[in-house]
């Protein structure tokens, strides 16, 4: 069965948190949204919730740490859509934020790199044929963090911060490589957001955290590419 809405989006890690809200807002903008989730139960539940609100949301099983799972997800996607307008690399992990780099276990850095950097690279590479088929130009948004900004970086969460700086570099590389193919690639700091990761004391709602990402996915000029954004303005790298 093909999607009903002609515009399509894939959001990784959209079973909860900021990703689920990005999916909701993209649905409200008229997209058929693929809820990419490594957890079958939570992913189906999130898709069902959006469908119950009258949207077109399709569960897509995907663990971004597993290249085969990504390939299988692209296969499932191709049975329902022939092009991809928007890809949001939102899935991410943050572990041991309080352990300084002097005590950091490099295996922790390895895990952060696998989910926050290698995963997005493979997801972009594997969905590229479908992004390239979008008639009006496609958009890729990588969900980064203020923690990845070199100008602001101090001792907080070394593995996570290094991985998000690397994700910003990945964004620049893809943006330059894909500019001639009308595919915009940007990276976003959503701010400190109330989710399982951000905690209960974070000042921002998921609605506010998702806003700039959805703006880049829908309204921002396609000529805006290779940039780091916060609150719809360019942020310091
Ligand atoms: N919250 C903040 O204050 C904040 C600030 C700056 C940046 N960010 C960034 O915003 C993004 C979303 O964060 P959040 O606050 O919504 O975090 P969250 O509530 O912890 O949600 C993280 C999401 O990523 C998914 N995920 C993790 N590893 C995965 C994997 N290997 N494969 C597929 N999905 C995976 C999780 O799936 P499971 O449910 O299966 O674990 C979950 O859906 C992240 O990239 C984060 O770094 C957040």
Tab-separated table of C-alpha atoms and ligand atoms in Angstrom:
chain	number	residue	atom	x	y	z
A	1	UNK	CA	0.000	0.000	0.000
A	2	UNK	CA	1.320	3.455	-0.948
A	3	UNK	CA	1.168	6.532	1.271
A	4	UNK	CA	-1.852	8.784	0.785
A	5	UNK	CA	0.012	12.036	1.369
A	6	UNK	CA	2.485	12.816	-1.442
A	7	UNK	CA	5.106	14.373	0.875
A	8	UNK	CA	7.077	11.867	2.975
A	9	UNK	CA	9.321	12.136	6.033
A	10	UNK	CA	11.405	9.687	8.058
A	11	UNK	CA	12.221	10.605	11.675
A	12	UNK	CA	14.628	8.321	13.559
A	13	UNK	CA	13.989	7.706	17.260
A	14	UNK	CA	10.466	9.092	16.965
A	15	UNK	CA	8.780	6.713	19.407
A	16	UNK	CA	9.267	9.297	22.193
A	17	UNK	CA	10.756	12.665	23.146
A	18	UNK	CA	11.643	15.372	20.619
A	19	UNK	CA	11.473	12.881	17.726
A	20	UNK	CA	7.827	12.039	18.406
A	21	UNK	CA	6.957	15.743	18.491
A	22	UNK	CA	8.858	16.372	15.217
A	23	UNK	CA	6.797	13.546	13.701
A	24	UNK	CA	3.557	15.061	15.028
A	25	UNK	CA	4.360	18.538	13.661
A	26	UNK	CA	5.381	17.131	10.260
A	27	UNK	CA	2.087	15.206	10.153
A	28	UNK	CA	0.283	18.494	10.869
A	29	UNK	CA	2.159	20.011	7.902
A	30	UNK	CA	0.675	17.317	5.628
A	31	UNK	CA	3.453	14.722	5.496
A	32	UNK	CA	3.116	10.963	5.625
A	33	UNK	CA	5.581	10.359	8.458
A	34	UNK	CA	7.556	7.160	8.989
A	35	UNK	CA	8.070	6.580	12.723
A	36	UNK	CA	11.507	4.945	12.768
A	37	UNK	CA	11.981	3.168	16.092
A	38	UNK	CA	14.181	0.324	17.346
A	39	UNK	CA	11.473	-0.684	19.805
A	40	UNK	CA	8.606	-2.393	17.962
A	41	UNK	CA	6.013	-1.875	20.677
A	42	UNK	CA	6.796	1.805	21.373
A	43	UNK	CA	7.171	2.607	17.666
A	44	UNK	CA	3.811	1.045	16.786
A	45	UNK	CA	2.177	2.795	19.739
A	46	UNK	CA	3.534	6.213	18.658
A	47	UNK	CA	2.370	5.636	15.061
A	48	UNK	CA	-1.072	4.490	16.277
A	49	UNK	CA	-1.362	7.591	18.479
A	50	UNK	CA	-0.707	9.903	15.507
A	51	UNK	CA	-3.082	7.912	13.270
A	52	UNK	CA	-5.779	8.253	15.960
A	53	UNK	CA	-5.280	12.045	15.699
A	54	UNK	CA	-6.150	11.751	11.984
A	55	UNK	CA	-2.586	11.760	10.619
A	56	UNK	CA	-0.723	9.399	8.300
A	57	UNK	CA	2.011	7.815	10.438
A	58	UNK	CA	3.696	4.537	9.515
A	59	UNK	CA	5.857	2.482	11.874
A	60	UNK	CA	9.319	1.646	10.490
A	61	UNK	CA	11.511	-0.716	12.485
A	62	UNK	CA	15.070	0.695	12.627
A	63	UNK	CA	17.992	0.407	15.037
A	64	UNK	CA	20.507	3.012	13.865
A	65	UNK	CA	23.338	0.977	15.438
A	66	UNK	CA	22.640	-1.906	13.074
A	67	UNK	CA	23.417	-1.370	9.341
A	68	UNK	CA	21.282	-4.389	8.373
A	69	UNK	CA	18.310	-2.993	10.280
A	70	UNK	CA	18.739	0.320	8.393
A	71	UNK	CA	18.849	-1.546	5.041
A	72	UNK	CA	15.701	-3.493	5.966
A	73	UNK	CA	13.966	-0.238	6.947
A	74	UNK	CA	14.814	1.282	3.551
A	75	UNK	CA	13.349	-1.863	1.929
A	76	UNK	CA	10.116	-1.495	3.914
A	77	UNK	CA	9.994	2.232	3.088
A	78	UNK	CA	10.386	1.493	-0.652
A	79	UNK	CA	7.232	-0.648	-0.582
A	80	UNK	CA	5.213	2.369	0.532
A	81	UNK	CA	6.903	5.397	-1.078
A	82	UNK	CA	9.020	6.139	-4.142
A	83	UNK	CA	10.716	9.294	-2.814
A	84	UNK	CA	11.700	10.908	0.489
A	85	UNK	CA	11.241	14.655	1.032
A	86	UNK	CA	12.570	14.956	4.598
A	87	UNK	CA	14.952	12.862	6.687
A	88	UNK	CA	15.458	13.775	10.361
A	89	UNK	CA	18.344	12.061	12.160
A	90	UNK	CA	17.002	12.521	15.687
A	91	UNK	CA	17.891	9.253	17.490
A	92	UNK	CA	20.627	9.853	20.046
A	93	UNK	CA	22.103	8.707	23.338
A	94	UNK	CA	23.663	10.555	26.273
A	95	UNK	CA	25.464	8.547	28.977
A	96	UNK	CA	27.442	9.551	32.066
A	97	UNK	CA	27.261	13.297	31.448
A	98	UNK	CA	29.068	14.040	34.726
A	99	UNK	CA	32.157	11.890	34.085
A	100	UNK	CA	35.002	14.158	32.832
A	101	UNK	CA	37.271	13.172	29.940
A	102	UNK	CA	40.085	12.392	32.416
A	103	UNK	CA	37.988	9.429	33.593
A	104	UNK	CA	35.937	8.675	30.470
A	105	UNK	CA	35.871	5.096	29.273
A	106	UNK	CA	36.617	5.081	25.536
A	107	UNK	CA	33.977	2.384	25.074
A	108	UNK	CA	31.469	5.011	26.094
A	109	UNK	CA	32.789	7.262	23.317
A	110	UNK	CA	32.510	4.323	20.916
A	111	UNK	CA	28.826	3.854	21.838
A	112	UNK	CA	28.114	7.587	21.457
A	113	UNK	CA	29.821	7.629	18.049
A	114	UNK	CA	27.922	4.557	16.851
A	115	UNK	CA	24.481	5.971	17.631
A	116	UNK	CA	25.032	9.717	17.206
A	117	UNK	CA	27.430	9.723	14.221
A	118	UNK	CA	27.855	6.419	12.352
A	119	UNK	CA	24.110	5.734	12.460
A	120	UNK	CA	23.149	9.063	10.821
A	121	UNK	CA	25.872	8.614	8.141
A	122	UNK	CA	24.547	5.178	7.139
A	123	UNK	CA	20.904	6.318	7.316
A	124	UNK	CA	21.662	9.225	4.946
A	125	UNK	CA	23.681	7.029	2.556
A	126	UNK	CA	20.973	4.360	2.376
A	127	UNK	CA	18.057	6.784	1.905
A	128	UNK	CA	19.973	8.907	-0.643
A	129	UNK	CA	18.395	7.311	-3.760
A	130	UNK	CA	14.940	8.246	-2.400
A	131	UNK	CA	16.000	11.768	-1.326
A	132	UNK	CA	17.444	12.317	-4.810
A	133	UNK	CA	14.075	11.403	-6.416
A	134	UNK	CA	12.179	14.220	-4.657
A	135	UNK	CA	11.088	16.645	-7.405
A	136	UNK	CA	11.305	19.923	-5.431
A	137	UNK	CA	14.517	19.184	-3.531
A	138	UNK	CA	14.951	17.256	-0.288
A	139	UNK	CA	16.002	18.178	3.232
A	140	UNK	CA	18.108	16.360	5.802
A	141	UNK	CA	18.167	17.635	9.386
A	142	UNK	CA	20.611	16.220	11.934
A	143	UNK	CA	19.594	16.798	15.552
A	144	UNK	CA	22.765	17.971	17.288
A	145	UNK	CA	23.226	19.817	20.595
A	146	UNK	CA	24.723	22.952	22.088
A	147	UNK	CA	27.092	20.475	23.764
A	148	UNK	CA	28.653	19.935	20.319
A	149	UNK	CA	29.586	23.597	19.890
A	150	UNK	CA	33.385	23.950	20.091
A	151	UNK	CA	33.071	27.590	21.127
A	152	UNK	CA	30.914	26.738	24.137
A	153	UNK	CA	32.515	23.376	25.005
A	154	UNK	CA	33.827	22.831	28.545
A	155	UNK	CA	33.830	19.581	30.600
A	156	UNK	CA	30.169	18.480	30.255
A	157	UNK	CA	29.464	15.018	28.796
A	158	UNK	CA	32.705	14.478	26.818
A	159	UNK	CA	31.627	11.436	24.795
A	160	UNK	CA	28.262	12.959	23.879
A	161	UNK	CA	29.780	16.386	23.135
A	162	UNK	CA	32.536	14.956	20.916
A	163	UNK	CA	29.949	12.876	19.038
A	164	UNK	CA	27.738	15.928	18.411
A	165	UNK	CA	30.744	17.985	17.173
A	166	UNK	CA	31.440	15.084	14.808
A	167	UNK	CA	27.777	15.075	13.704
A	168	UNK	CA	28.144	18.778	12.858
A	169	UNK	CA	31.197	17.928	10.711
A	170	UNK	CA	29.216	15.130	9.061
A	171	UNK	CA	26.545	17.732	8.246
A	172	UNK	CA	29.104	20.010	6.519
A	173	UNK	CA	30.484	17.099	4.476
A	174	UNK	CA	27.063	15.918	3.258
A	175	UNK	CA	25.900	19.499	2.603
A	176	UNK	CA	28.883	20.168	0.327
A	177	UNK	CA	28.556	16.780	-1.403
A	178	UNK	CA	24.801	17.099	-2.039
A	179	UNK	CA	24.451	20.810	-2.856
A	180	UNK	CA	24.370	20.178	-6.622
A	181	UNK	CA	21.626	17.573	-6.151
A	182	UNK	CA	19.207	20.018	-4.456
A	183	UNK	CA	19.447	18.303	-1.068
A	184	UNK	CA	19.845	20.701	1.877
A	185	UNK	CA	21.627	19.317	4.950
A	186	UNK	CA	21.552	21.187	8.256
A	187	UNK	CA	22.216	20.555	11.936
A	188	UNK	CA	20.166	21.879	14.860
A	189	UNK	CA	20.601	22.554	18.577
A	190	UNK	CA	17.058	22.065	19.959
A	191	UNK	CA	17.966	23.669	23.308
A	192	UNK	CA	17.522	22.012	26.692
A	193	UNK	CA	14.255	20.116	26.346
A	194	UNK	CA	12.035	18.242	28.822
A	195	UNK	CA	12.398	14.596	27.740
A	196	UNK	CA	13.867	11.442	29.273
A	197	UNK	CA	17.261	12.761	28.130
A	198	UNK	CA	16.770	16.403	29.122
A	199	UNK	CA	15.091	15.615	32.453
A	200	UNK	CA	12.124	17.163	34.222
A	201	UNK	CA	13.848	20.488	34.993
A	202	UNK	CA	14.618	21.426	31.395
A	203	UNK	CA	13.098	24.804	30.499
A	204	UNK	CA	11.842	23.889	27.021
A	205	UNK	CA	8.831	21.869	25.904
A	206	UNK	CA	9.129	19.275	23.138
A	207	UNK	CA	6.995	21.602	20.973
A	208	UNK	CA	9.624	24.329	21.265
A	209	UNK	CA	12.516	21.841	20.806
A	210	UNK	CA	10.987	20.572	17.559
A	211	UNK	CA	10.167	23.995	16.098
A	212	UNK	CA	13.421	24.898	14.279
A	213	UNK	CA	13.817	21.337	13.001
A	214	UNK	CA	10.322	21.399	11.466
A	215	UNK	CA	10.952	24.894	10.054
A	216	UNK	CA	14.087	23.604	8.271
A	217	UNK	CA	12.087	20.610	7.053
A	218	UNK	CA	9.264	22.684	5.602
A	219	UNK	CA	9.656	26.468	5.279
A	220	UNK	CA	13.358	27.433	5.263
A	221	UNK	CA	14.764	28.203	1.803
A	222	UNK	CA	16.420	25.151	0.223
A	223	UNK	CA	19.506	27.335	-0.308
A	224	UNK	CA	20.105	27.239	3.446
A	225	UNK	CA	22.473	24.302	3.782
A	226	UNK	CA	25.553	23.257	5.746
A	227	UNK	CA	24.592	25.412	8.745
A	228	UNK	CA	24.214	24.930	12.511
A	229	UNK	CA	20.893	26.368	13.775
A	230	UNK	CA	19.238	27.273	17.048
A	231	UNK	CA	15.875	29.072	17.259
A	232	UNK	CA	15.835	29.647	13.461
A	233	UNK	CA	19.163	31.534	13.616
A	234	UNK	CA	22.701	30.400	12.822
A	235	UNK	CA	24.520	29.130	15.920
A	236	UNK	CA	28.253	29.152	16.759
A	237	UNK	CA	30.040	25.956	15.656
B	1	LIG	N1	16.533	16.746	25.504
B	1	LIG	C1	17.469	17.669	25.365
B	1	LIG	O1	17.625	18.575	26.224
B	1	LIG	C2	18.368	17.668	24.156
B	1	LIG	C3	19.285	18.729	24.029
B	1	LIG	C4	20.115	18.781	22.922
B	1	LIG	C5	20.014	17.791	21.954
B	1	LIG	N2	19.132	16.767	22.104
B	1	LIG	C6	19.093	15.744	21.040
B	1	LIG	O2	17.764	15.554	20.603
B	1	LIG	C7	17.591	14.208	20.126
B	1	LIG	C8	16.370	13.598	20.790
B	1	LIG	O3	16.597	13.625	22.190
B	1	LIG	P1	15.449	13.432	23.285
B	1	LIG	O4	15.680	14.450	24.317
B	1	LIG	O5	14.126	13.294	22.631
B	1	LIG	O6	15.950	12.034	23.900
B	1	LIG	P2	15.148	10.746	24.425
B	1	LIG	O7	13.859	11.148	25.006
B	1	LIG	O8	16.153	10.023	25.251
B	1	LIG	O9	14.866	9.944	23.079
B	1	LIG	C9	15.929	9.407	22.347
B	1	LIG	C10	15.353	8.649	21.183
B	1	LIG	O10	16.454	8.099	20.433
B	1	LIG	C11	16.170	6.713	20.254
B	1	LIG	N3	17.374	5.916	20.068
B	1	LIG	C12	18.481	5.840	20.838
B	1	LIG	N4	19.333	4.940	20.332
B	1	LIG	C13	18.750	4.426	19.213
B	1	LIG	C14	19.123	3.456	18.253
B	1	LIG	N5	20.273	2.778	18.331
B	1	LIG	N6	18.285	3.217	17.214
B	1	LIG	C15	17.112	3.871	17.109
B	1	LIG	N7	16.682	4.772	18.006
B	1	LIG	C16	17.505	5.051	19.036
B	1	LIG	C17	15.414	6.293	21.516
B	1	LIG	O11	14.791	5.055	21.316
B	1	LIG	P3	14.429	4.062	22.572
B	1	LIG	O12	13.108	4.548	23.110
B	1	LIG	O13	14.359	2.717	21.932
B	1	LIG	O14	15.539	4.196	23.575
B	1	LIG	C18	14.466	7.470	21.612
B	1	LIG	O15	13.401	7.328	20.714
B	1	LIG	C19	18.897	13.466	20.447
B	1	LIG	O16	19.696	13.396	19.301
B	1	LIG	C20	19.541	14.366	21.496
B	1	LIG	O17	20.946	14.231	21.519
B	1	LIG	C21	18.307	16.681	23.187
